[in-house]
mmCIF file of C-alpha atoms in Angstrom:
data_model
loop_
_atom_site.group_PDB
_atom_site.id
_atom_site.type_symbol
_atom_site.label_atom_id
_atom_site.label_comp_id
_atom_site.label_asym_id
_atom_site.label_seq_id
_atom_site.Cartn_x
_atom_site.Cartn_y
_atom_site.Cartn_z
ATOM 1 C CA MET P 1401 -34.115 -22.861 6.014
ATOM 2 C CA LYS P 1402 -33.290 -23.808 2.299
ATOM 3 C CA LYS P 1403 -30.986 -21.380 0.782
ATOM 4 C CA GLY P 1404 -31.149 -19.628 -1.768
ATOM 5 C CA LEU P 1405 -28.522 -18.639 -4.939
ATOM 6 C CA TRP P 1406 -27.738 -15.125 -2.958
ATOM 7 C CA THR P 1407 -25.749 -16.755 -0.172
ATOM 8 C CA LYS P 1408 -23.177 -13.847 0.641
ATOM 9 C CA ASN P 1409 -19.859 -15.885 -1.111
ATOM 10 C CA PHE P 1410 -21.880 -16.275 -4.092
ATOM 11 C CA THR P 1411 -23.126 -11.840 -4.006
ATOM 12 C CA ILE P 1412 -19.637 -10.648 -3.237
ATOM 13 C CA ILE P 1413 -17.991 -13.115 -5.859
ATOM 14 C CA THR P 1414 -20.319 -11.573 -7.858
ATOM 15 C CA ILE P 1415 -19.636 -7.715 -6.285
ATOM 16 C CA GLY P 1416 -16.316 -8.223 -7.339
ATOM 17 C CA THR P 1417 -17.221 -9.633 -11.120
ATOM 18 C CA ILE P 1418 -19.527 -6.663 -11.759
ATOM 19 C CA ILE P 1419 -16.795 -3.636 -10.811
ATOM 20 C CA SER P 1420 -13.777 -6.053 -12.283
ATOM 21 C CA SER P 1421 -16.075 -6.149 -15.682
ATOM 22 C CA ILE P 1422 -17.234 -1.796 -15.548
ATOM 23 C CA GLY P 1423 -13.168 -1.794 -15.641
ATOM 24 C CA GLY P 1424 -11.937 -3.466 -18.423
ATOM 25 C CA VAL P 1425 -14.725 -2.374 -20.343
ATOM 26 C CA ALA P 1426 -14.516 1.260 -19.646
ATOM 27 C CA MET P 1427 -10.621 0.633 -19.866
ATOM 28 C CA ASN P 1428 -10.419 -0.483 -23.023
ATOM 29 C CA PHE P 1429 -12.504 1.655 -24.722
ATOM 30 C CA ALA P 1430 -11.497 4.909 -22.859
ATOM 31 C CA LEU P 1431 -7.428 3.992 -22.898
ATOM 32 C CA SER P 1432 -8.478 3.051 -27.373
ATOM 33 C CA PHE P 1433 -9.087 6.838 -27.576
ATOM 34 C CA VAL P 1434 -6.914 8.734 -25.571
ATOM 35 C CA VAL P 1435 -4.222 7.792 -27.843
ATOM 36 C CA PHE P 1436 -6.365 8.293 -30.807
ATOM 37 C CA ASP P 1437 -6.918 11.283 -29.271
ATOM 38 C CA ASN P 1438 -3.487 12.795 -28.421
ATOM 39 C CA SER P 1439 -2.167 11.172 -31.796
ATOM 40 C CA GLY P 1440 -4.074 11.604 -34.269
ATOM 41 C CA SER P 1441 -2.944 8.108 -35.814
ATOM 42 C CA THR P 1442 -5.534 5.420 -36.084
ATOM 43 C CA LEU P 1443 -2.404 2.964 -37.078
ATOM 44 C CA LEU P 1444 -1.185 3.669 -33.796
ATOM 45 C CA MET P 1445 -4.308 2.842 -31.693
ATOM 46 C CA GLY P 1446 -4.585 -0.511 -33.920
ATOM 47 C CA ILE P 1447 -1.540 -1.383 -32.698
ATOM 48 C CA TYR P 1448 -1.927 -0.093 -29.390
ATOM 49 C CA SER P 1449 -5.327 -2.403 -29.092
ATOM 50 C CA ALA P 1450 -3.286 -5.580 -30.596
ATOM 51 C CA LEU P 1451 -0.187 -5.281 -28.564
ATOM 52 C CA SER P 1452 -2.256 -4.865 -25.043
ATOM 53 C CA LEU P 1453 -4.499 -7.933 -26.025
ATOM 54 C CA ILE P 1454 -0.405 -10.266 -25.840
ATOM 55 C CA PRO P 1455 -1.174 -11.703 -22.496
ATOM 56 C CA THR P 1456 -4.711 -12.500 -22.559
ATOM 57 C CA VAL P 1457 -3.672 -14.819 -25.631
ATOM 58 C CA VAL P 1458 0.050 -15.854 -24.548
ATOM 59 C CA LEU P 1459 -0.483 -16.187 -20.570
ATOM 60 C CA PRO P 1460 -3.121 -18.683 -20.108
ATOM 61 C CA ILE P 1461 -1.642 -21.389 -21.488
ATOM 62 C CA VAL P 1462 1.383 -20.302 -19.387
ATOM 63 C CA ILE P 1463 -0.567 -19.861 -15.913
ATOM 64 C CA ALA P 1464 -3.424 -22.180 -16.437
ATOM 65 C CA PRO P 1465 -1.315 -25.601 -14.814
ATOM 66 C CA TYR P 1466 0.147 -23.226 -12.042
ATOM 67 C CA LEU P 1467 -3.030 -21.685 -10.266
ATOM 68 C CA ASP P 1468 -5.020 -25.250 -10.676
ATOM 69 C CA ARG P 1469 -2.262 -26.299 -8.220
ATOM 70 C CA TYR P 1470 -2.794 -23.278 -5.217
ATOM 71 C CA LYS P 1471 -5.667 -21.764 -3.647
ATOM 72 C CA ARG P 1472 -7.725 -19.460 -5.636
ATOM 73 C CA LYS P 1473 -8.699 -16.725 -3.298
ATOM 74 C CA PRO P 1474 -5.193 -14.711 -2.413
ATOM 75 C CA PHE P 1475 -5.047 -14.601 -5.963
ATOM 76 C CA ILE P 1476 -8.447 -13.323 -6.590
ATOM 77 C CA VAL P 1477 -8.065 -10.286 -3.238
ATOM 78 C CA GLY P 1478 -4.807 -9.588 -4.047
ATOM 79 C CA LEU P 1479 -5.247 -8.880 -7.661
ATOM 80 C CA ASP P 1480 -7.847 -6.727 -7.311
ATOM 81 C CA PHE P 1481 -5.302 -5.133 -4.204
ATOM 82 C CA LEU P 1482 -2.977 -4.747 -7.107
ATOM 83 C CA ASN P 1483 -5.086 -3.365 -10.129
ATOM 84 C CA GLY P 1484 -6.835 -0.425 -8.024
ATOM 85 C CA LEU P 1485 -3.363 0.598 -7.233
ATOM 86 C CA LEU P 1486 -1.382 0.596 -10.327
ATOM 87 C CA TYR P 1487 -5.356 2.676 -11.850
ATOM 88 C CA LEU P 1488 -4.818 4.933 -8.707
ATOM 89 C CA GLY P 1489 -0.813 5.760 -9.381
ATOM 90 C CA PHE P 1490 -1.119 5.580 -13.447
ATOM 91 C CA ALA P 1491 -3.701 8.285 -13.005
ATOM 92 C CA PHE P 1492 -1.168 10.306 -10.906
ATOM 93 C CA LEU P 1493 1.666 9.938 -12.932
ATOM 94 C CA ILE P 1494 0.130 11.196 -16.029
ATOM 95 C CA SER P 1495 -1.967 14.023 -14.403
ATOM 96 C CA LYS P 1496 2.022 14.770 -13.629
ATOM 97 C CA ILE P 1497 3.256 14.037 -16.999
ATOM 98 C CA GLY P 1498 0.502 13.516 -19.952
ATOM 99 C CA PHE P 1499 0.325 11.750 -23.170
ATOM 100 C CA VAL P 1500 3.622 9.392 -23.432
ATOM 101 C CA PHE P 1501 2.560 6.383 -26.067
ATOM 102 C CA GLY P 1502 5.127 3.989 -24.411
ATOM 103 C CA VAL P 1503 3.819 4.849 -20.431
ATOM 104 C CA TYR P 1504 0.091 4.092 -21.702
ATOM 105 C CA LEU P 1505 1.452 0.602 -23.574
ATOM 106 C CA ALA P 1506 3.125 0.095 -19.974
ATOM 107 C CA PHE P 1507 0.317 -0.051 -18.421
ATOM 108 C CA SER P 1508 -1.922 -1.782 -20.544
ATOM 109 C CA LEU P 1509 0.116 -4.373 -20.629
ATOM 110 C CA ALA P 1510 0.158 -4.654 -16.875
ATOM 111 C CA THR P 1511 -3.505 -4.163 -16.298
ATOM 112 C CA ALA P 1512 -3.961 -6.636 -19.215
ATOM 113 C CA THR P 1513 -1.810 -9.711 -17.380
ATOM 114 C CA ILE P 1514 -3.050 -8.807 -14.104
ATOM 115 C CA GLY P 1515 -6.480 -8.730 -15.280
ATOM 116 C CA THR P 1516 -5.521 -12.164 -17.823
ATOM 117 C CA ILE P 1517 -4.378 -13.898 -14.371
ATOM 118 C CA TYR P 1518 -7.616 -12.579 -11.984
ATOM 119 C CA GLN P 1519 -9.662 -14.393 -14.863
ATOM 120 C CA GLN P 1520 -8.175 -17.795 -14.691
ATOM 121 C CA ALA P 1521 -8.428 -17.689 -10.764
ATOM 122 C CA TYR P 1522 -11.560 -16.388 -10.747
ATOM 123 C CA THR P 1523 -12.968 -19.598 -13.454
ATOM 124 C CA SER P 1524 -11.730 -22.306 -11.218
ATOM 125 C CA TYR P 1525 -12.939 -20.158 -7.627
ATOM 126 C CA TYR P 1526 -16.069 -19.267 -9.026
ATOM 127 C CA PRO P 1527 -18.540 -23.058 -9.401
ATOM 128 C CA ASN P 1528 -17.260 -23.505 -5.472
ATOM 129 C CA LEU P 1529 -19.137 -20.442 -4.755
ATOM 130 C CA ILE P 1530 -22.469 -21.420 -5.874
ATOM 131 C CA PRO P 1531 -24.677 -22.542 -3.973
ATOM 132 C CA LYS P 1532 -25.194 -26.770 -4.346
ATOM 133 C CA GLY P 1533 -28.003 -26.570 -6.488
ATOM 134 C CA PHE P 1534 -27.903 -23.242 -8.315
ATOM 135 C CA ALA P 1535 -24.931 -24.062 -10.845
ATOM 136 C CA GLN P 1536 -27.558 -23.148 -13.403
ATOM 137 C CA LYS P 1537 -28.812 -19.935 -12.185
ATOM 138 C CA GLY P 1538 -25.439 -19.135 -10.919
ATOM 139 C CA TYR P 1539 -24.094 -19.668 -14.302
ATOM 140 C CA THR P 1540 -26.638 -17.227 -15.595
ATOM 141 C CA VAL P 1541 -26.153 -14.498 -13.712
ATOM 142 C CA SER P 1542 -22.121 -14.296 -14.336
ATOM 143 C CA SER P 1543 -23.139 -14.978 -18.232
ATOM 144 C CA MET P 1544 -25.170 -11.803 -18.083
ATOM 145 C CA ILE P 1545 -22.750 -9.470 -16.611
ATOM 146 C CA TYR P 1546 -19.780 -9.237 -19.048
ATOM 147 C CA PRO P 1547 -22.904 -8.470 -21.799
ATOM 148 C CA THR P 1548 -24.903 -6.061 -19.339
ATOM 149 C CA VAL P 1549 -22.270 -3.982 -18.441
ATOM 150 C CA ASN P 1550 -20.519 -3.513 -22.051
ATOM 151 C CA VAL P 1551 -24.060 -2.316 -23.184
ATOM 152 C CA VAL P 1552 -24.114 0.134 -20.396
ATOM 153 C CA ILE P 1553 -20.770 1.365 -19.585
ATOM 154 C CA THR P 1554 -19.587 1.794 -23.456
ATOM 155 C CA PRO P 1555 -21.517 5.011 -23.691
ATOM 156 C CA LEU P 1556 -21.052 5.872 -19.787
ATOM 157 C CA ALA P 1557 -17.622 5.444 -20.616
ATOM 158 C CA SER P 1558 -17.465 8.148 -23.520
ATOM 159 C CA TYR P 1559 -19.661 10.563 -21.946
ATOM 160 C CA LEU P 1560 -17.374 10.756 -19.032
ATOM 161 C CA TYR P 1561 -14.002 10.439 -20.959
ATOM 162 C CA THR P 1562 -15.152 13.592 -22.649
ATOM 163 C CA GLN P 1563 -16.458 15.516 -20.135
ATOM 164 C CA MET P 1564 -14.263 14.705 -16.756
ATOM 165 C CA GLY P 1565 -11.022 13.256 -18.555
ATOM 166 C CA ILE P 1566 -9.493 9.521 -18.118
ATOM 167 C CA GLU P 1567 -8.227 10.304 -14.731
ATOM 168 C CA PHE P 1568 -11.306 10.462 -13.148
ATOM 169 C CA ILE P 1569 -12.425 7.085 -14.832
ATOM 170 C CA MET P 1570 -9.175 5.394 -13.809
ATOM 171 C CA VAL P 1571 -9.151 6.687 -10.328
ATOM 172 C CA PHE P 1572 -12.415 6.025 -9.641
ATOM 173 C CA GLU P 1573 -12.297 2.315 -10.800
ATOM 174 C CA GLY P 1574 -9.128 2.209 -8.587
ATOM 175 C CA ILE P 1575 -11.145 2.845 -5.618
ATOM 176 C CA MET P 1576 -13.740 0.547 -6.656
ATOM 177 C CA LEU P 1577 -11.098 -2.312 -7.407
ATOM 178 C CA LEU P 1578 -9.895 -1.474 -3.692
ATOM 179 C CA VAL P 1579 -13.503 -1.158 -2.697
ATOM 180 C CA ALA P 1580 -13.959 -4.801 -3.954
ATOM 181 C CA SER P 1581 -11.219 -6.421 -2.731
ATOM 182 C CA LEU P 1582 -11.775 -5.827 0.315
ATOM 183 C CA PHE P 1583 -15.658 -6.923 -0.126
ATOM 184 C CA GLU P 1584 -14.089 -10.994 -1.299
ATOM 185 C CA ALA P 1585 -11.491 -11.137 1.439
ATOM 186 C CA MET P 1586 -14.735 -11.759 3.789
ATOM 187 C CA ILE P 1587 -15.438 -15.113 1.089
ATOM 188 C CA ASP P 1588 -14.575 -17.895 3.749
ATOM 189 C CA TYR P 1589 -15.449 -20.874 1.463
ATOM 190 C CA ARG P 1590 -11.766 -23.280 2.689
ATOM 191 C CA GLU P 1591 -9.796 -24.163 -0.661
ATOM 192 C CA THR P 1592 -6.992 -27.511 -0.803
ATOM 193 C CA GLN P 1593 -4.349 -26.499 -1.329
ATOM 194 C CA HIS P 1594 -2.768 -28.741 -4.671
ATOM 195 C CA GLY P 1595 0.535 -27.668 -4.983
ATOM 196 C CA SER P 1596 3.884 -28.186 -3.407
ATOM 197 C CA GLY P 1597 4.552 -24.519 -3.124
ATOM 198 C CA ARG P 1598 7.347 -25.345 -5.956
ATOM 199 C CA PHE P 1599 6.595 -24.693 -10.089
ATOM 200 C CA ASP P 1600 7.297 -28.086 -11.453
ATOM 201 C CA TYR P 1601 7.808 -27.291 -15.069
ATOM 202 C CA ARG P 1602 8.066 -30.835 -16.049
ATOM 203 C CA ARG P 1603 4.832 -31.250 -14.329
ATOM 204 C CA THR P 1604 3.044 -28.678 -15.691
ATOM 205 C CA GLY P 1605 4.703 -29.830 -19.014
ATOM 206 C CA SER P 1606 2.745 -33.140 -18.094
ATOM 207 C CA SER P 1607 -0.334 -31.141 -18.018
ATOM 208 C CA PHE P 1608 -0.319 -29.306 -21.167
ATOM 209 C CA ALA P 1609 0.264 -32.805 -23.046
ATOM 210 C CA GLN P 1610 -2.472 -34.710 -21.015
ATOM 211 C CA ALA P 1611 -4.589 -31.404 -22.276
ATOM 212 C CA GLY P 1612 -3.428 -32.278 -25.814
ATOM 213 C CA ASN P 1613 -3.917 -35.889 -25.868
ATOM 214 C CA PHE P 1614 -7.998 -35.085 -24.236
#
């Protein structure tokens, strides 16, 4: 029987990608407005947005050589699960303490860090889950996810934020991430571990040097 694109593994990773994209778009949009609504300062909102981007700029350089040497599935499953717990915990926390700029910034940095590591692991893991002969179609599906989610979720996040509050959005996303991690745990692709179990700074430096000389 000829296999199509939508195998078990590809379907699961696509669902996980959609859920992660929904959370990223909704949170980036809603949290900036939370900062503005509670501070009344566009400057503080801009500072918050800029600082939240730091992990996405710095971390890929540091962690890419490390992740390439280890199995990616545990990172993908574990980070989605951790992120889900973080969203639920933060929703509970802010329901008790209200708006504190430093707390919101710490949460944003934490989720951006987790998201960046997840994205690096996902990028190198994803090609293995596309059925042989369907690479073009697989990447087409992947490339359509974020723009589609961005168009649909941005106005929806605005509505939910004004009607239900930021806590509702966080609880919803937290639950969805936990569900996604359970699905991702069922991916049955067998990976080969390339690392020795230790972080080798000399090998990492060599990786950077080779990348700079390509």
